[in-house]
Amino acid sequence: MPKFSANLGFLWPDRPLLARIDAAAAAGFKAIELHWPYDVPPADLRAAYKRHGLEILGINTPIDAAKGEFGLAAVPGRQQDFREGFSRAATYAHAIGARSIHVMAGDVPPERRAEGTEQFLDNLAWAAEQAPDLTLLLEPLNKHDRPGYFYSTSGEGAAITAAAGVPNLKLMFDAYHVGRTEGHVVERLEQHWGVIGHVQIAAVPSRTEPDDSEVDYRAFFTALDRLGYSGWVGCEYKPRGDTDEGLKWTSALGVRL
Ligand SMILES: O=C(O)C(=O)[C@@H](O)CO
Ligand SMILES: [Mg+2]
């Protein structure tokens, strides 16, 4: 059975980030991953997870939610803004001791896709040079949740990863996004195995706890074991109610945190 990390972008939404870290440790998680922790001073964040002996995995490049933006790496004309945001992410990741950054592509209209692809590749090469010690993750987001996003399928993510030709660039395989629009999740996992750097899960289609899902997560975890996955599986779901109560999905699926 793989190891599971708590995605504190979604879990324990009823409390501030530092309290989520305490909750994750109390629930038995040994690793955490974050979305946008930038409002919390890095020293406080580091002290909070170190106190519990947790591992810290990754963060996302900053977004401007007020402007409806979801990343900038592939957005034509926003190269300078992307680079400033990436530098902020790398500085923060180094300060807290995180090991990866999800480089968010952003929304790109179909007629500007070629331009977006060129810019994305250029930005990825630049970012990889800025932070050679960090893993950069690429994550296609399904079209139901984010219709205008630059990419939506695991195949597109793998193609960009290959085209960038950068050693520290990997695919984030979020089984929720893959299951939501592509299906055949184990087949996709096997297909892209060589470029996968991190895995995330949630029920399909509800994005809640993974015990009531169109994706057969028992089979998915077995496939990860068979493939020899030694990384973490990020629990990136939106709890149906109380997060601790919802963790009974672990025993339902034979998982021990
Ligand atoms: O939405 C997801 O899936 C993520 O992993 C986030 O990092 C970006 O929204
Ligand atoms: Mg995800």
Coordinates of C-alpha atoms in Angstrom, one line a residue, residues 88-207:
R88 CA 8.3 33.9 -5.1
A89 CA 7.3 30.2 -5.1
A90 CA 10.9 29.0 -5.3
T91 CA 12.0 31.3 -2.4
Y92 CA 9.1 30.1 -0.3
A93 CA 9.7 26.5 -1.1
H94 CA 13.3 26.7 -0.2
A95 CA 12.5 28.6 3.1
I96 CA 10.0 25.9 4.2
G97 CA 12.0 23.0 2.9
A98 CA 9.5 21.8 0.3
R99 CA 10.7 19.7 -2.6
S100 CA 8.3 20.5 -5.4
I101 CA 6.4 23.3 -7.1
H102 CA 3.3 22.8 -9.2
V103 CA 3.9 25.2 -12.1
M104 CA 0.3 26.4 -12.9
A105 CA -0.3 27.0 -16.6
G106 CA -3.3 29.2 -16.5
D107 CA -6.2 29.9 -18.8
V108 CA -5.4 30.2 -22.5
P109 CA -8.0 30.8 -25.3
P110 CA -7.9 28.1 -28.1
E111 CA -6.8 30.7 -30.7
R112 CA -3.7 31.5 -28.7
R113 CA -2.7 27.9 -27.9
A114 CA 0.3 27.8 -30.1
E115 CA 1.7 31.0 -28.6
G116 CA 0.8 29.6 -25.1
T117 CA 2.7 26.3 -25.8
E118 CA 5.8 28.2 -26.9
Q119 CA 5.7 30.4 -23.8
F120 CA 5.0 27.5 -21.5
L121 CA 8.1 25.6 -22.8
D122 CA 10.2 28.7 -22.5
N123 CA 9.1 29.4 -19.0
L124 CA 9.6 25.8 -17.9
A125 CA 13.2 25.8 -19.2
W126 CA 13.8 29.1 -17.3
A127 CA 12.1 27.9 -14.1
A128 CA 14.0 24.6 -14.1
E129 CA 17.3 26.5 -14.3
Q130 CA 16.2 28.8 -11.4
A131 CA 15.4 25.8 -9.1
P132 CA 17.4 22.8 -10.2
D133 CA 17.1 21.2 -6.7
L134 CA 13.2 21.3 -6.8
T135 CA 10.9 19.0 -8.8
L136 CA 8.6 21.1 -11.1
L137 CA 5.2 19.4 -11.5
L138 CA 2.8 19.9 -14.4
E139 CA -0.9 19.1 -13.8
P140 CA -3.6 19.1 -16.5
L141 CA -7.0 20.1 -14.9
N142 CA -10.2 18.5 -16.1
K143 CA -12.5 20.6 -18.4
H144 CA -15.6 20.4 -16.2
D145 CA -13.9 22.2 -13.3
R146 CA -11.6 24.5 -15.3
P147 CA -12.9 24.8 -18.9
G148 CA -10.5 27.5 -20.1
Y149 CA -7.3 25.9 -18.6
F150 CA -4.3 25.4 -21.0
Y151 CA -4.5 21.6 -20.8
S152 CA -6.8 19.0 -19.5
T153 CA -5.5 15.5 -20.3
S154 CA -2.7 13.4 -19.0
G155 CA -1.5 12.9 -22.6
E156 CA -1.1 16.7 -23.1
G157 CA 0.7 16.9 -19.8
A158 CA 3.1 14.1 -20.7
A159 CA 3.7 15.7 -24.2
I160 CA 4.6 19.1 -22.6
T161 CA 6.9 17.3 -20.1
A162 CA 8.7 15.5 -23.0
A163 CA 8.9 18.5 -25.2
A164 CA 10.4 20.6 -22.4
G165 CA 13.2 18.1 -22.0
V166 CA 14.1 19.3 -18.6
P167 CA 15.3 16.7 -16.0
N168 CA 13.5 18.1 -13.0
L169 CA 10.1 18.4 -14.7
K170 CA 7.5 15.7 -13.9
L171 CA 3.8 15.1 -14.4
M172 CA 1.4 15.4 -11.4
F173 CA -1.0 12.4 -12.0
D174 CA -4.2 13.5 -10.3
A175 CA -6.5 10.5 -10.6
Y176 CA -9.5 12.7 -10.0
H177 CA -8.8 14.9 -13.1
V178 CA -7.9 11.8 -15.2
G179 CA -11.0 9.9 -14.0
R180 CA -13.3 12.9 -14.5
T181 CA -12.7 13.2 -18.3
E182 CA -10.5 10.4 -19.5
G183 CA -11.4 7.3 -17.5
H184 CA -9.2 4.2 -17.7
V185 CA -7.2 5.6 -14.9
V186 CA -4.9 2.6 -14.3
E187 CA -4.2 2.4 -18.0
R188 CA -3.3 6.1 -18.1
L189 CA -1.1 5.7 -15.0
E190 CA 0.9 2.9 -16.7
Q191 CA 1.1 4.8 -20.0
H192 CA 2.7 7.9 -18.4
W193 CA 4.5 6.0 -15.6
G194 CA 8.0 7.2 -16.7
V195 CA 7.2 10.9 -16.3
I196 CA 5.0 10.8 -13.2
G197 CA 6.4 12.8 -10.2
H198 CA 3.5 12.9 -7.8
V199 CA 0.0 11.3 -7.5
Q200 CA -3.2 12.7 -6.1
I201 CA -6.7 11.2 -5.4
A202 CA -10.3 12.1 -4.8
A203 CA -13.6 10.5 -5.6
V204 CA -14.9 10.8 -9.2
P205 CA -17.0 12.7 -9.9
S206 CA -17.7 14.3 -6.5
R207 CA -14.2 15.2 -5.5

